[in-house]
Amino acid sequence: MADAPAPTKIKMTDIARLAEVSLATVSRALADSPLVPDVQKQRILAIAEAHGYAVNQAARNLRTQSTRTVGLVLPLGHETGQQMTDPFLLELVGFLSEEVFRRGYDVLVSKNLSPQTGWLRTLVQSRRFDAMLVLGQSDQHEEINALASLYNPMVVWGQRLPDQGYCSVGVDNEDGGRLAAEHLLGKGRKTLLFLGPTQVPEVASRLKGFRAALTHAGLKLTPSQIVETHFTPDSAYETVKGLIASRRRFDAIFAASDVIALAAINALTDAGRSVPGDVSVCGFDDVAMSKNTSPALSTVKQDLRLGAQLMVDLLFRRLAGERTSSAVLAAGLIERASS
């Protein structure tokens, strides 16, 4: 028996004829353009699907000079040891990726350790993505600011700074620090420590609110109560272990992240200290694991799901040419057993 003839490959012109529309309308519909009414777009897509038409995405990208990809960029100048497995990064990257995927775009993750001058502009000029989400300012505020006037489709997760020219989304870190201090003071704690990398803008703002609350309560935050600590669990564990070994007196810890707080609890319990009996501990972030530890972690919540939705919405508005303002999310205290 002779082989059956291969089916004729349908072309865009055939779809236009069947749908009784122009070739340009078919092209726009297949590209999901908002210029085509939804009813007409769905009819064109149904005809294309019924006849096995597949968009050559690579060719279309070349024609439009679009990658349909969003870059998720992590500048880690301050924290070269922080891994993508960090619970905060995992959750934020997950929420952001889902929002980007929902808009029909792919994600390219770029982690930059110890960035050099001009690295961000070089990354943009590589044209590997159409728009960029920067996850944290690290120590790269000036680098991000320098790019902002030249590159519009960029949104940054981080602290809103007075001189910034870029669009940012982040929690009210100063208010979060204040809430943590007031909570620990309300539990009768007198000697509070602050743990975190204070050169990071978000952390510096948390410290500012923490200090203000202590001042309002008539307490002075001395330099020895501010303990520089990396975001990595091993570093935080060793820091708290050292504090205990030095016989430092303290009855509360406010950690700049949940990862630091959980490492602090481990160090305290390993040394025979009771949490919260001897030392109350409060973190920052409210990552998913914080409620399932023993004891469950008191923390300052930043709504990462809402933050991701805002970031991606602002990014696509900026990709369309709009100039958008920054957004600041409310912080909220979550009281659990650790305090």
CSV table of C-alpha atoms in Angstrom, one decimal:
chain,number,residue,atom,x,y,z
A,1,MET,CA,0.0,0.0,0.0
A,2,ALA,CA,1.3,3.5,-0.9
A,3,ASP,CA,2.1,5.9,2.0
A,4,ALA,CA,-0.6,8.5,2.6
A,5,PRO,CA,0.3,11.9,1.4
A,6,ALA,CA,1.7,14.2,4.1
A,7,PRO,CA,-0.8,16.8,5.3
A,8,THR,CA,-0.5,20.2,3.8
A,9,LYS,CA,1.1,22.6,6.2
A,10,ILE,CA,-1.3,25.5,6.9
A,11,LYS,CA,0.0,29.0,6.6
A,12,MET,CA,-1.0,32.3,8.2
A,13,THR,CA,-2.5,33.4,5.0
A,14,ASP,CA,-4.8,30.3,5.1
A,15,ILE,CA,-5.9,31.2,8.6
A,16,ALA,CA,-6.7,34.8,7.5
A,17,ARG,CA,-8.8,33.4,4.6
A,18,LEU,CA,-10.7,31.0,6.8
A,19,ALA,CA,-11.3,33.6,9.5
A,20,GLU,CA,-12.1,36.3,6.9
A,21,VAL,CA,-9.7,38.8,8.4
A,22,SER,CA,-6.5,40.4,7.3
A,23,LEU,CA,-3.1,38.8,7.6
A,24,ALA,CA,-2.1,41.5,10.1
A,25,THR,CA,-5.0,40.7,12.3
A,26,VAL,CA,-4.0,37.0,12.4
A,27,SER,CA,-0.4,37.9,13.2
A,28,ARG,CA,-1.6,40.1,16.1
A,29,ALA,CA,-4.0,37.5,17.4
A,30,LEU,CA,-1.3,34.8,17.4
A,31,ALA,CA,1.0,37.2,19.3
A,32,ASP,CA,-1.8,37.7,21.9
A,33,SER,CA,-2.0,41.4,21.0
A,34,PRO,CA,-4.5,43.5,23.0
A,35,LEU,CA,-5.4,45.3,19.7
A,36,VAL,CA,-7.4,42.3,18.6
A,37,PRO,CA,-10.9,41.9,20.3
A,38,ASP,CA,-11.0,38.8,22.5
A,39,VAL,CA,-13.9,37.2,20.6
A,40,GLN,CA,-12.1,37.6,17.3
A,41,LYS,CA,-8.8,36.5,18.8
A,42,GLN,CA,-10.3,33.3,20.2
A,43,ARG,CA,-11.9,32.4,16.8
A,44,ILE,CA,-8.6,32.9,15.1
A,45,LEU,CA,-6.8,30.8,17.7
A,46,ALA,CA,-9.4,28.0,17.4
A,47,ILE,CA,-8.9,27.9,13.6
A,48,ALA,CA,-5.1,27.8,14.0
A,49,GLU,CA,-5.4,25.0,16.6
A,50,ALA,CA,-7.9,23.0,14.5
A,51,HIS,CA,-5.5,23.0,11.5
A,52,GLY,CA,-2.3,22.2,13.5
A,53,TYR,CA,-0.7,25.6,13.1
A,54,ALA,CA,2.2,26.3,15.4
A,55,VAL,CA,3.8,29.6,16.0
A,56,ASN,CA,7.5,29.7,15.2
A,57,GLN,CA,8.4,31.4,18.5
A,58,ALA,CA,12.1,31.7,17.7
A,59,ALA,CA,11.5,33.4,14.3
A,60,ARG,CA,8.9,35.7,15.8
A,61,ASN,CA,11.3,36.7,18.5
A,62,LEU,CA,13.9,37.6,15.9
A,63,ARG,CA,11.4,39.7,14.0
A,64,THR,CA,10.2,41.6,17.0
A,65,GLN,CA,13.6,41.7,18.8
A,66,SER,CA,11.8,40.2,21.8
A,67,THR,CA,12.9,37.3,24.0
A,68,ARG,CA,9.7,37.0,25.9
A,69,THR,CA,11.9,36.4,28.9
A,70,VAL,CA,12.2,38.3,32.2
A,71,GLY,CA,15.5,38.4,34.0
A,72,LEU,CA,15.5,37.7,37.8
A,73,VAL,CA,18.8,39.2,39.0
A,74,LEU,CA,20.3,38.6,42.4
A,75,PRO,CA,23.2,41.0,43.3
A,76,LEU,CA,25.1,39.5,46.2
A,77,GLY,CA,27.9,41.9,46.8
A,78,HIS,CA,27.3,41.8,50.5
A,79,GLU,CA,26.6,38.1,50.9
A,80,THR,CA,28.6,35.8,48.7
A,81,GLY,CA,27.7,32.8,50.7
A,82,GLN,CA,23.9,33.1,50.4
A,83,GLN,CA,22.5,30.2,48.4
A,84,MET,CA,19.4,30.0,46.2
A,85,THR,CA,18.1,27.4,48.7
A,86,ASP,CA,17.7,30.3,51.2
A,87,PRO,CA,14.0,30.1,52.2
A,88,PHE,CA,13.3,33.8,51.6
A,89,LEU,CA,14.9,33.7,48.1
A,90,LEU,CA,13.1,30.4,47.3
A,91,GLU,CA,9.7,31.8,48.1
A,92,LEU,CA,10.2,35.2,46.4
A,93,VAL,CA,11.7,33.7,43.3
A,94,GLY,CA,8.8,31.1,43.2
A,95,PHE,CA,6.1,33.8,43.5
A,96,LEU,CA,7.7,36.0,40.9
A,97,SER,CA,8.2,33.2,38.5
A,98,GLU,CA,4.6,32.1,38.6
A,99,GLU,CA,3.5,35.7,38.0
A,100,VAL,CA,5.8,36.0,35.0
A,101,PHE,CA,4.8,32.6,33.6
A,102,ARG,CA,1.1,33.6,33.9
A,103,ARG,CA,1.9,36.4,31.4
A,104,GLY,CA,3.3,34.0,28.9
A,105,TYR,CA,7.0,34.9,29.5
A,106,ASP,CA,9.9,32.7,30.6
A,107,VAL,CA,12.4,33.5,33.4
A,108,LEU,CA,16.2,33.7,33.4
A,109,VAL,CA,17.8,33.7,36.8
A,110,SER,CA,21.2,35.4,37.2
A,111,LYS,CA,23.1,35.4,40.4
A,112,ASN,CA,26.1,37.8,40.6
A,113,LEU,CA,28.6,37.4,43.4
A,114,SER,CA,30.9,40.4,44.1
A,115,PRO,CA,29.6,42.5,41.1
A,116,GLN,CA,32.1,44.7,39.3
A,117,THR,CA,31.4,48.3,38.2
A,118,GLY,CA,29.1,48.3,35.1
A,119,TRP,CA,28.0,44.7,35.5
A,120,LEU,CA,24.3,45.5,35.5
A,121,ARG,CA,24.5,47.6,32.3
A,122,THR,CA,26.5,44.8,30.6
A,123,LEU,CA,23.8,42.3,31.6
A,124,VAL,CA,21.1,44.4,30.1
A,125,GLN,CA,23.1,44.9,26.9
A,126,SER,CA,23.4,41.1,26.5
A,127,ARG,CA,19.7,41.3,25.4
A,128,ARG,CA,19.0,38.0,27.0
A,129,PHE,CA,15.7,39.3,28.5
A,130,ASP,CA,13.1,42.0,27.8
A,131,ALA,CA,12.7,43.3,31.4
A,132,MET,CA,14.5,42.8,34.7
A,133,LEU,CA,13.5,42.1,38.3
A,134,VAL,CA,16.3,42.9,40.8
A,135,LEU,CA,16.0,40.9,44.0
A,136,GLY,CA,17.5,43.1,46.7
A,137,GLN,CA,19.8,46.1,46.6
A,138,SER,CA,22.7,44.4,48.4
A,139,ASP,CA,25.5,47.0,48.2
A,140,GLN,CA,24.6,47.8,44.6
A,141,HIS,CA,22.3,50.8,45.1
A,142,GLU,CA,24.5,53.2,43.1
A,143,GLU,CA,24.9,50.7,40.3
A,144,ILE,CA,21.1,50.2,40.0
A,145,ASN,CA,20.5,54.0,40.3
A,146,ALA,CA,23.0,54.6,37.4
A,147,LEU,CA,21.0,52.3,35.1
A,148,ALA,CA,17.6,53.6,36.0
A,149,SER,CA,17.7,56.6,33.8
A,150,LEU,CA,18.7,54.5,30.8
A,151,TYR,CA,16.6,51.4,31.3
A,152,ASN,CA,12.9,51.6,32.1
A,153,PRO,CA,11.6,48.0,32.4
A,154,MET,CA,13.2,47.3,35.8
A,155,VAL,CA,11.7,46.9,39.2
A,156,VAL,CA,13.7,46.3,42.4
A,157,TRP,CA,12.7,44.4,45.6
A,158,GLY,CA,14.1,46.4,48.4
A,159,GLN,CA,14.1,49.5,50.7
A,160,ARG,CA,12.7,52.8,49.3
A,161,LEU,CA,15.7,55.2,49.5
A,162,PRO,CA,15.5,59.0,49.4
A,163,ASP,CA,17.7,59.4,46.3
A,164,GLN,CA,16.7,56.4,44.2
A,165,GLY,CA,15.7,56.8,40.6
A,166,TYR,CA,14.4,53.3,40.1
A,167,CYS,CA,11.0,51.7,40.9
A,168,SER,CA,11.0,49.5,44.0
A,169,VAL,CA,8.6,47.3,45.9
A,170,GLY,CA,9.3,46.3,49.5
A,171,VAL,CA,7.9,46.2,53.0
A,172,ASP,CA,8.0,49.1,55.5
A,173,ASN,CA,11.2,47.8,57.1
A,174,GLU,CA,11.5,50.7,59.6
A,175,ASP,CA,8.0,50.0,61.0
A,176,GLY,CA,8.8,46.3,61.0
A,177,GLY,CA,11.8,46.9,63.2
A,178,ARG,CA,9.7,49.1,65.5
A,179,LEU,CA,7.0,46.3,65.8
A,180,ALA,CA,9.7,43.7,66.7
A,181,ALA,CA,11.2,45.9,69.5
A,182,GLU,CA,7.9,46.9,70.9
A,183,HIS,CA,6.8,43.2,71.0
A,184,LEU,CA,10.0,42.1,72.8
A,185,LEU,CA,9.8,45.0,75.3
A,186,GLY,CA,6.2,44.1,75.9
A,187,LYS,CA,7.3,40.7,77.0
A,188,GLY,CA,9.4,42.3,79.8
A,189,ARG,CA,12.7,42.0,78.0
A,190,LYS,CA,15.4,44.5,78.9
A,191,THR,CA,18.6,43.6,77.1
A,192,LEU,CA,17.9,43.3,73.4
A,193,LEU,CA,20.3,42.4,70.6
A,194,PHE,CA,20.0,43.1,66.9
A,195,LEU,CA,21.5,40.6,64.5
A,196,GLY,CA,22.0,41.2,60.8
A,197,PRO,CA,24.2,42.6,58.0
A,198,THR,CA,23.5,46.3,58.6
A,199,GLN,CA,25.1,47.5,55.4
A,200,VAL,CA,22.1,46.2,53.5
A,201,PRO,CA,19.5,49.0,53.0
A,202,GLU,CA,16.6,46.9,54.2
A,203,VAL,CA,18.4,45.7,57.3
A,204,ALA,CA,19.6,49.2,58.1
A,205,SER,CA,16.0,50.4,58.0
A,206,ARG,CA,14.9,47.6,60.3
A,207,LEU,CA,17.7,48.6,62.7
A,208,LYS,CA,16.5,52.3,62.6
A,209,GLY,CA,13.0,51.3,63.6
A,210,PHE,CA,14.3,49.0,66.3
A,211,ARG,CA,16.5,51.7,67.7
A,212,ALA,CA,13.7,54.3,67.7
A,213,ALA,CA,11.4,52.0,69.7
A,214,LEU,CA,14.0,51.4,72.3
A,215,THR,CA,14.7,55.1,72.6
A,216,HIS,CA,11.0,55.8,73.0
A,217,ALA,CA,11.0,53.3,75.8
A,218,GLY,CA,13.8,55.1,77.5
A,219,LEU,CA,16.5,52.5,76.6
A,220,LYS,CA,19.7,53.2,74.7
A,221,LEU,CA,20.9,50.8,72.0
A,222,THR,CA,24.6,50.6,72.5
A,223,PRO,CA,27.0,49.6,69.7
A,224,SER,CA,27.7,46.3,71.4
A,225,GLN,CA,24.0,45.4,71.1
A,226,ILE,CA,24.3,45.6,67.3
A,227,VAL,CA,25.9,42.3,66.1
A,228,GLU,CA,26.9,42.0,62.5
A,229,THR,CA,25.8,38.7,61.1
A,230,HIS,CA,25.5,37.2,57.6
A,231,PHE,CA,22.2,35.8,56.3
A,232,THR,CA,23.6,32.3,56.1
A,233,PRO,CA,22.6,29.8,58.9
A,234,ASP,CA,26.1,28.6,59.7
A,235,SER,CA,27.4,32.2,60.1
A,236,ALA,CA,24.5,33.1,62.3
A,237,TYR,CA,24.8,30.0,64.4
A,238,GLU,CA,28.5,30.6,65.0
A,239,THR,CA,27.9,34.3,65.9
A,240,VAL,CA,25.3,33.4,68.6
A,241,LYS,CA,27.5,30.6,69.8
A,242,GLY,CA,30.3,33.1,70.3
A,243,LEU,CA,28.0,35.5,72.1
A,244,ILE,CA,27.1,32.8,74.6
A,245,ALA,CA,30.7,31.7,75.0
A,246,SER,CA,31.7,35.3,75.8
A,247,ARG,CA,29.1,35.4,78.6
A,248,ARG,CA,27.3,38.3,77.1
A,249,ARG,CA,24.1,39.1,79.0
A,250,PHE,CA,21.0,39.4,76.9
A,251,ASP,CA,17.4,38.2,77.1
A,252,ALA,CA,16.1,38.9,73.6
A,253,ILE,CA,17.2,38.8,70.0
A,254,PHE,CA,15.7,40.5,67.0
A,255,ALA,CA,17.1,38.9,63.9
A,256,ALA,CA,17.0,40.7,60.5
A,257,SER,CA,15.8,37.5,58.9
A,258,ASP,CA,14.0,34.3,59.8
A,259,VAL,CA,17.1,32.3,58.8
A,260,ILE,CA,19.2,34.2,61.3
A,261,ALA,CA,16.6,33.8,64.0
A,262,LEU,CA,16.2,30.1,63.5
A,263,ALA,CA,20.0,29.6,63.6
A,264,ALA,CA,20.0,31.7,66.8
A,265,ILE,CA,17.4,29.4,68.4
A,266,ASN,CA,19.5,26.4,67.5
A,267,ALA,CA,22.6,27.9,69.0
A,268,LEU,CA,20.8,28.9,72.2
A,269,THR,CA,19.1,25.5,72.7
A,270,ASP,CA,22.4,23.6,72.0
A,271,ALA,CA,24.0,25.7,74.8
A,272,GLY,CA,21.2,24.8,77.2
A,273,ARG,CA,19.4,28.1,77.0
A,274,SER,CA,15.6,28.0,77.0
A,275,VAL,CA,13.6,29.8,74.2
A,276,PRO,CA,11.7,31.9,75.2
A,277,GLY,CA,12.3,31.2,78.9
A,278,ASP,CA,15.8,32.6,79.0
A,279,VAL,CA,15.9,34.4,75.6
A,280,SER,CA,13.0,35.6,73.4
A,281,VAL,CA,13.7,35.5,69.7
A,282,CYS,CA,11.9,37.4,66.9
A,283,GLY,CA,12.7,37.1,63.2
A,284,PHE,CA,11.8,38.9,60.0
A,285,ASP,CA,10.1,37.6,56.8
A,286,ASP,CA,7.6,35.0,57.9
A,287,VAL,CA,8.9,32.3,55.5
A,288,ALA,CA,6.8,29.2,55.4
A,289,MET,CA,9.1,27.1,57.6
A,290,SER,CA,8.9,29.6,60.5
A,291,LYS,CA,5.6,28.4,61.7
A,292,ASN,CA,6.7,24.7,61.7
A,293,THR,CA,9.8,24.9,63.9
A,294,SER,CA,10.1,24.1,67.6
A,295,PRO,CA,9.4,26.6,69.1
A,296,ALA,CA,7.5,28.2,66.3
A,297,LEU,CA,9.1,31.5,65.3
A,298,SER,CA,7.7,35.0,66.2
A,299,THR,CA,8.5,37.2,63.2
A,300,VAL,CA,7.7,40.3,61.2
A,301,LYS,CA,5.7,39.4,58.1
A,302,GLN,CA,6.3,40.8,54.7
A,303,ASP,CA,3.7,39.6,52.2
A,304,LEU,CA,5.9,38.0,49.5
A,305,ARG,CA,3.0,36.8,47.4
A,306,LEU,CA,1.5,40.3,47.2
A,307,GLY,CA,4.9,41.8,46.7
A,308,ALA,CA,5.6,39.5,43.7
A,309,GLN,CA,2.2,40.4,42.2
A,310,LEU,CA,3.0,44.1,42.5
A,311,MET,CA,6.5,43.8,41.1
A,312,VAL,CA,5.5,41.9,38.0
A,313,ASP,CA,2.5,44.2,37.4
A,314,LEU,CA,4.7,47.3,37.7
A,315,LEU,CA,7.3,45.6,35.5
A,316,PHE,CA,4.9,44.9,32.6
A,317,ARG,CA,3.5,48.4,32.8
A,318,ARG,CA,7.0,49.8,32.5
A,319,LEU,CA,7.7,47.4,29.7
A,320,ALA,CA,4.8,49.0,27.9
A,321,GLY,CA,6.5,52.4,28.4
A,322,GLU,CA,4.8,53.6,31.5
A,323,ARG,CA,6.7,55.4,34.3
A,324,THR,CA,5.5,53.9,37.6
A,325,SER,CA,5.9,54.9,41.2
A,326,SER,CA,7.4,52.6,43.9
A,327,ALA,CA,5.2,50.7,46.4
A,328,VAL,CA,5.7,50.1,50.1
A,329,LEU,CA,3.9,47.1,51.8
A,330,ALA,CA,2.7,47.2,55.4
A,331,ALA,CA,4.6,45.1,57.9
A,332,GLY,CA,2.8,43.0,60.5
A,333,LEU,CA,3.9,41.2,63.6
A,334,ILE,CA,3.2,37.4,63.9
A,335,GLU,CA,3.5,36.3,67.5
A,336,ARG,CA,4.4,32.7,68.1
A,337,ALA,CA,6.1,30.6,70.8
A,338,SER,CA,9.7,31.8,70.4
A,339,SER,CA,8.9,35.1,72.1
